[in-house]
PDB file of C-alpha atoms in Angstrom:
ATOM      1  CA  UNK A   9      44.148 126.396  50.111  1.00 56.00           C
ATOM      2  CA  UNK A  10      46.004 126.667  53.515  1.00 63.00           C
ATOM      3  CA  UNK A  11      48.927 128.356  51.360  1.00 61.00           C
ATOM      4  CA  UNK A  12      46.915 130.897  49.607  1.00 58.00           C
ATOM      5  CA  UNK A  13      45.516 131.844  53.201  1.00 60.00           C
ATOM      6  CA  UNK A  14      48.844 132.646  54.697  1.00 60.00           C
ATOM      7  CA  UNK A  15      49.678 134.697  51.611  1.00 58.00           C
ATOM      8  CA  UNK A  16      47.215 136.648  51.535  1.00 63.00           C
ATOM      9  CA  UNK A  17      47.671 137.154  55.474  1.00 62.00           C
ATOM     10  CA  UNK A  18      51.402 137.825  54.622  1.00 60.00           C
ATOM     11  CA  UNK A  19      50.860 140.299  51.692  1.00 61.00           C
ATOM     12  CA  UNK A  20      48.120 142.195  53.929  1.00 60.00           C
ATOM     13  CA  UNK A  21      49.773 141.917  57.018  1.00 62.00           C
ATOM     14  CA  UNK A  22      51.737 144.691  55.576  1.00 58.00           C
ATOM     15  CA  UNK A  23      48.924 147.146  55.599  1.00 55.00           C
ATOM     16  CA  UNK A  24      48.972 149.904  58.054  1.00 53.00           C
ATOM     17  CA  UNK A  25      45.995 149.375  60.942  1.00 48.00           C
ATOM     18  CA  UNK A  26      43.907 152.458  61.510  1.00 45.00           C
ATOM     19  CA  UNK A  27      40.603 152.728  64.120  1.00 53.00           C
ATOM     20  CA  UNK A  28      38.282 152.756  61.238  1.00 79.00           C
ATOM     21  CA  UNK A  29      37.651 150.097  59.280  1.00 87.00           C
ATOM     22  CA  UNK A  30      39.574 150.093  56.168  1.00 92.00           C
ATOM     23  CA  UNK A  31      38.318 148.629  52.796  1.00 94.00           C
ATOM     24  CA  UNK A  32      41.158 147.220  50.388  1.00 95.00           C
ATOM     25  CA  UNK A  33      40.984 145.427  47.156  1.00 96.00           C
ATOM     26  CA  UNK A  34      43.100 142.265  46.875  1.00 97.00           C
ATOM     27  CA  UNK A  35      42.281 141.233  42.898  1.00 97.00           C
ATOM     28  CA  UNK A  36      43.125 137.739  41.025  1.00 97.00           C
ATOM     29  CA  UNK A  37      43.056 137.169  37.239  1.00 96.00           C
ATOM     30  CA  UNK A  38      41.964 133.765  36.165  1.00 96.00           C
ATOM     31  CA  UNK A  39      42.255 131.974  32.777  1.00 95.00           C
ATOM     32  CA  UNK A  40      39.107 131.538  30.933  1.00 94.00           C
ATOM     33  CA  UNK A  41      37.889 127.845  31.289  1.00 90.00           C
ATOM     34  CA  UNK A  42      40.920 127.118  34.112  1.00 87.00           C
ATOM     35  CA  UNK A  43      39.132 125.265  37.229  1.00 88.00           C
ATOM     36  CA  UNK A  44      36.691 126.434  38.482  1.00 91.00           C
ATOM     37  CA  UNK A  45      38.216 125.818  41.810  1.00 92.00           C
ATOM     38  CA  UNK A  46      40.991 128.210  41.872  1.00 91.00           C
ATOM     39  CA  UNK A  47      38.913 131.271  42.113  1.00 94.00           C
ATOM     40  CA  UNK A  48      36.614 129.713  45.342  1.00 95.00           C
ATOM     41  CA  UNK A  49      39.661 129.147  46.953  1.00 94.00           C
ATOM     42  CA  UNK A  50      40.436 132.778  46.673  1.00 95.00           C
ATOM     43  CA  UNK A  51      37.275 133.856  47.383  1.00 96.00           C
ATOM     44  CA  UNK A  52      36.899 131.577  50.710  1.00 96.00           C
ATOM     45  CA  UNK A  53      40.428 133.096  51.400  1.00 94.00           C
ATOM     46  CA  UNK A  54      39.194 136.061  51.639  1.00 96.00           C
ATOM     47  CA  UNK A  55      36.273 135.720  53.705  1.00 96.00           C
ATOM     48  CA  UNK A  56      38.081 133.802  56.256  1.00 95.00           C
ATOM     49  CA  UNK A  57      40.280 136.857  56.514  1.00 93.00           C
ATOM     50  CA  UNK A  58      37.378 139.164  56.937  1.00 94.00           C
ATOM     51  CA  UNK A  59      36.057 136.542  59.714  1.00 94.00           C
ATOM     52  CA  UNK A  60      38.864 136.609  61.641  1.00 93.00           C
ATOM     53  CA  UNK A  61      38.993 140.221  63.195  1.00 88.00           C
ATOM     54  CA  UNK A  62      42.388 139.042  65.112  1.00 91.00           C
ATOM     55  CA  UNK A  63      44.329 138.971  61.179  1.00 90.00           C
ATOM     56  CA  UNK A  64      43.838 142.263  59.954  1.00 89.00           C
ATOM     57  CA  UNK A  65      42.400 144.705  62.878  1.00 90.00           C
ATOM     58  CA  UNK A  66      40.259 147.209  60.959  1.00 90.00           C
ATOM     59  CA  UNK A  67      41.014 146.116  57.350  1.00 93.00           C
ATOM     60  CA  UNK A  68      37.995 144.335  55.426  1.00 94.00           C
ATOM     61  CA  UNK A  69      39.595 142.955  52.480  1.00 96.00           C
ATOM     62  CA  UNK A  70      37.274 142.449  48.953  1.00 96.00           C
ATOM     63  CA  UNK A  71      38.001 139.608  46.359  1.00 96.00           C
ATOM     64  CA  UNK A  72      38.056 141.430  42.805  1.00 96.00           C
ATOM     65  CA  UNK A  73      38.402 138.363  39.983  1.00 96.00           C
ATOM     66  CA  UNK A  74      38.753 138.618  36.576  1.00 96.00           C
ATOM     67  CA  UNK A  75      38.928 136.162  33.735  1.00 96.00           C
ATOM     68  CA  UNK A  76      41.189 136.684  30.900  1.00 97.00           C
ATOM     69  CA  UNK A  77      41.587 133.995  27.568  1.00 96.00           C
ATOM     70  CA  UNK A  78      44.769 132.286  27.501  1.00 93.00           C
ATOM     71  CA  UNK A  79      47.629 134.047  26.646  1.00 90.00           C
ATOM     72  CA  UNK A  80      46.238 137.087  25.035  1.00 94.00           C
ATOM     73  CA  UNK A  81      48.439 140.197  26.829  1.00 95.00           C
ATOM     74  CA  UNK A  82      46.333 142.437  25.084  1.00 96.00           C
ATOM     75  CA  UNK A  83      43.295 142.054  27.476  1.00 96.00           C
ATOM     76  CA  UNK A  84      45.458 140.937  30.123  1.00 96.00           C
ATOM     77  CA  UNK A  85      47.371 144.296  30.023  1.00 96.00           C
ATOM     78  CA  UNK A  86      43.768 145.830  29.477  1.00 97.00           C
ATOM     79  CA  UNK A  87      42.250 144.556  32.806  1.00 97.00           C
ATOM     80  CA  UNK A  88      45.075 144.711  34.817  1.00 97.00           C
ATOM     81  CA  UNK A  89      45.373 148.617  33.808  1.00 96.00           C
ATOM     82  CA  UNK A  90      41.676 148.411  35.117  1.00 97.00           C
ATOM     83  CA  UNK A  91      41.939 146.728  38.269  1.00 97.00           C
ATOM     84  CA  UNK A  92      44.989 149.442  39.698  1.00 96.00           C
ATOM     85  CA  UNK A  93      42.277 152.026  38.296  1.00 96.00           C
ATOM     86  CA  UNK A  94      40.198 150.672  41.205  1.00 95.00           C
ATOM     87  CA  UNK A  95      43.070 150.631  43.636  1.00 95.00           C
ATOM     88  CA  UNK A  96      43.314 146.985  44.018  1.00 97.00           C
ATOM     89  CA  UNK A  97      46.095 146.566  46.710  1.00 95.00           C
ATOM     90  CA  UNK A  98      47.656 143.089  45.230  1.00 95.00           C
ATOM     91  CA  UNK A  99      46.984 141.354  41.982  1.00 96.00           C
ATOM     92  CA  UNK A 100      47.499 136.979  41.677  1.00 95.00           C
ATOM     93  CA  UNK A 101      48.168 136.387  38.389  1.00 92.00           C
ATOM     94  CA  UNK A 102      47.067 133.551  35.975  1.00 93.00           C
ATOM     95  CA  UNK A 103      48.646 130.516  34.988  1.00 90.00           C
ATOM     96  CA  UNK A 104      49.396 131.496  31.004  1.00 91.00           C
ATOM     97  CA  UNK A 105      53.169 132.199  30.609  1.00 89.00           C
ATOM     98  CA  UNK A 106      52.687 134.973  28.381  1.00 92.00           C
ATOM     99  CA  UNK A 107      49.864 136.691  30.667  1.00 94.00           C
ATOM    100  CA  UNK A 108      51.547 136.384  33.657  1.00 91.00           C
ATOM    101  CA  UNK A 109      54.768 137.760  32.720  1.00 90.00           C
ATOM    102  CA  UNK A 110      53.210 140.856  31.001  1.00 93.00           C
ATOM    103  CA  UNK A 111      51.095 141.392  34.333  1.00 94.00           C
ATOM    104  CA  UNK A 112      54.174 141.159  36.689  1.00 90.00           C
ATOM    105  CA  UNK A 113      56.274 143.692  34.623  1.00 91.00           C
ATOM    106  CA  UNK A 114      52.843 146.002  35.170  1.00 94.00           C
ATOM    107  CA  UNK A 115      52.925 145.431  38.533  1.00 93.00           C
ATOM    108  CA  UNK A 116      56.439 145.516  39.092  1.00 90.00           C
ATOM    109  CA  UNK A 117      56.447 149.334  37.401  1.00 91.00           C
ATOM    110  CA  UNK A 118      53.676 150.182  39.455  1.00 93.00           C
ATOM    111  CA  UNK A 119      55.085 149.018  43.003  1.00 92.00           C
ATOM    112  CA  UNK A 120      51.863 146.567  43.765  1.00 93.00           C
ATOM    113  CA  UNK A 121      52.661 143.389  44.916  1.00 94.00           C
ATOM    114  CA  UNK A 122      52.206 140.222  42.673  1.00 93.00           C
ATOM    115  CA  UNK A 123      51.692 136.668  43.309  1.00 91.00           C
ATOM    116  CA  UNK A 124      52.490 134.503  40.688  1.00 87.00           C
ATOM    117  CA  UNK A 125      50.609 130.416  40.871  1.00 81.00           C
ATOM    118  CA  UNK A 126      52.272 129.128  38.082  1.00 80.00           C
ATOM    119  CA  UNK A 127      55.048 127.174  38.191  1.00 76.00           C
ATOM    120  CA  UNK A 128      57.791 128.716  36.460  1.00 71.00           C
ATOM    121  CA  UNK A 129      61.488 127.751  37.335  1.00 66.00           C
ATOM    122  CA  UNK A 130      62.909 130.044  35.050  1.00 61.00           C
ATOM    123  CA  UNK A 131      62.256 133.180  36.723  1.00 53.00           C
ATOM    124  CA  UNK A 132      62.589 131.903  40.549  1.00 51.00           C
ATOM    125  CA  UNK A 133      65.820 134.202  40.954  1.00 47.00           C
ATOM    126  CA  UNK A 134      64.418 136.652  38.374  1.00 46.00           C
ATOM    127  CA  UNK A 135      61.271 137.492  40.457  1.00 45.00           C
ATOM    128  CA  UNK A 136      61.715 139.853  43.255  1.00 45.00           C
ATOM    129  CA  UNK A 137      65.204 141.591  41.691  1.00 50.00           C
ATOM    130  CA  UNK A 138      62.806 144.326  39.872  1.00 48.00           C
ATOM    131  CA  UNK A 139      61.920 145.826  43.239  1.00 54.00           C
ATOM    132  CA  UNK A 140      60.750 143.081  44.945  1.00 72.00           C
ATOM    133  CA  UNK A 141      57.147 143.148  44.323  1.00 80.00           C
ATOM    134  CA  UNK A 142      56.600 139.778  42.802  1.00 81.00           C
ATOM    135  CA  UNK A 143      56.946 136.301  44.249  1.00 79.00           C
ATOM    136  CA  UNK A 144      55.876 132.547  43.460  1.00 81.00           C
ATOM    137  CA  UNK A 145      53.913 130.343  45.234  1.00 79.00           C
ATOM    138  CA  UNK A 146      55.658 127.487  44.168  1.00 77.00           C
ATOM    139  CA  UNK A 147      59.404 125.920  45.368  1.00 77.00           C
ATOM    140  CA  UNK A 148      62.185 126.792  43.412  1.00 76.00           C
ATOM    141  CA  UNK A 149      63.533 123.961  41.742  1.00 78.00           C
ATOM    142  CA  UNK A 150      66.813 123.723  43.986  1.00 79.00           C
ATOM    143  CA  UNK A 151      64.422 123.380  46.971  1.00 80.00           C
ATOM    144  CA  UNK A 152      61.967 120.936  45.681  1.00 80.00           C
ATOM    145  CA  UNK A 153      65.074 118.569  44.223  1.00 82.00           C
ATOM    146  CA  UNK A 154      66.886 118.742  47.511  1.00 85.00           C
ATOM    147  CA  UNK A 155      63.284 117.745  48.608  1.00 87.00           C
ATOM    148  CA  UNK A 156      62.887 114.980  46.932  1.00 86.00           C
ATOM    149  CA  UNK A 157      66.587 113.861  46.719  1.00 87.00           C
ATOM    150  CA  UNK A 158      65.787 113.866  50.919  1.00 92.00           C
ATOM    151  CA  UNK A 159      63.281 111.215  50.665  1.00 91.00           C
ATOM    152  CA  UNK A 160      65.486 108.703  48.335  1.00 90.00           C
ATOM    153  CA  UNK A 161      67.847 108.714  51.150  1.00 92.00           C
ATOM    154  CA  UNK A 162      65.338 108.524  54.097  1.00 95.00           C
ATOM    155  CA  UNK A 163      63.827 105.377  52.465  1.00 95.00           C
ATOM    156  CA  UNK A 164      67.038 104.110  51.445  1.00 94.00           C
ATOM    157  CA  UNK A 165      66.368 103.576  47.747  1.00 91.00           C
ATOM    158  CA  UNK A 166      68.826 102.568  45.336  1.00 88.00           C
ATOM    159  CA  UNK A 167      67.074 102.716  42.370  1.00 88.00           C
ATOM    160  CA  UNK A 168      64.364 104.875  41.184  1.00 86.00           C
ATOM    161  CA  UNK A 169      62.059 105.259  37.814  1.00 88.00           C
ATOM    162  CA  UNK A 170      61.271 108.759  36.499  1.00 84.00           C
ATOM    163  CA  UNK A 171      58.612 109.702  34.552  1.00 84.00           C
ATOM    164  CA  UNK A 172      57.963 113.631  33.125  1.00 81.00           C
ATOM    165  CA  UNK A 173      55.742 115.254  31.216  1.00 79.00           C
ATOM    166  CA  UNK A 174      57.722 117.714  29.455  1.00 78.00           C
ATOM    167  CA  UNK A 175      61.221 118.798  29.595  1.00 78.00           C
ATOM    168  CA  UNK A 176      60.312 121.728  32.076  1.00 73.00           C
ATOM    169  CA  UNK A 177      59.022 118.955  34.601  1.00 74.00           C
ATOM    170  CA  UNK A 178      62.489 117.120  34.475  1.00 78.00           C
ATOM    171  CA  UNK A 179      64.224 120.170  35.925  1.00 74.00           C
ATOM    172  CA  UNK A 180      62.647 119.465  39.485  1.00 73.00           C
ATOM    173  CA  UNK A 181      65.146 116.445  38.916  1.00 76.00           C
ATOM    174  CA  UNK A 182      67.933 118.148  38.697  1.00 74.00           C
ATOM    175  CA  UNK A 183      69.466 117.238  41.860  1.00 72.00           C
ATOM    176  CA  UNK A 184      68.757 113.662  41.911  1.00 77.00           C
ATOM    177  CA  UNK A 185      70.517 113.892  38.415  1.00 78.00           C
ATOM    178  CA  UNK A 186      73.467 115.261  39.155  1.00 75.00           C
TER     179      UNK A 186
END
């Protein structure tokens, strides 16, 4: 929650102040059926923007969301193509590989900033080298090994047990691997 807050300060932060009050669109596409909780924490982002006059002098921000099924490009192409009809300023994108990706090349061609919130260590040094418009919330995988690699030596271990999920989870590891 704390980290979508400063985000969404950082990406409209950006915004040029005027004396009137300025309305701007910052829009998020959920998955249908993801939790529930992502979009209130967008939402509550949002408002606590708006609340705090010092953040964004004469800029009232609006949550747009939308809710997209899984994977499908089609309507994920379809909406996003809608929201940028409205003007929407940024766009967070969903957690589907094949969603996200189609929205961030839309975005990317169209020079609006895009905030990825899935983890995807594949593109970490991809995103941001197509004009610099999209970025991820989560650590590259260098980072978050280093991390973790950090706190085996601060607690001295020796040994350690690793469970994963998947084989995309066991890249995180990479450090303590090697």
């Amino acid at each position: 929650m704390r980290m979508l807050f400063s985000l969404l300060l950082v990406v409209t932060s950006m915004l040029p102040a005027q004396a009137m009050v300025r309305k701007m669109t910052i829009a998020a596409i959920f998955d249908e059926g993801g939790d529930r909780k992502h979009e209130l924490a967008f939402r509550h982002a949002v408002q606590g923007i708006n609340r705090n006059r010092d953040i964004l002098p004469g800029v009232e921000l609006h949550a747009e969301t939308v809710n997209i099924p899984e994977d499908d490009t089609f309507t994920a192409e379809r909406k996003t193509c809608h929201l940028l009809e409205k003007g929407v300023v940024a766009i967070f994108g969903p957690v589907s590989k094949s969603s996200s990706e189609h929205i961030r090349s839309i975005t990317d061609s169209m020079e609006i900033p895009y905030i990825e919130t899935r983890w995807n260590y594949r593109s970490q040094k991809v995103i941001g080298s197509a004009g610099g418009y999209a970025f991820n919330l989560h650590p590259d995988i260098t980072t978050l090994g280093t991390a973790y690699l950090d706190l085996m030596e601060a607690y001295q271990w020796k040994t350690i047990t690793i469970l994963y999920q998947d084989n995309d989870s066991l890249m995180t590891l990479q450090q303590i691997l090697s």
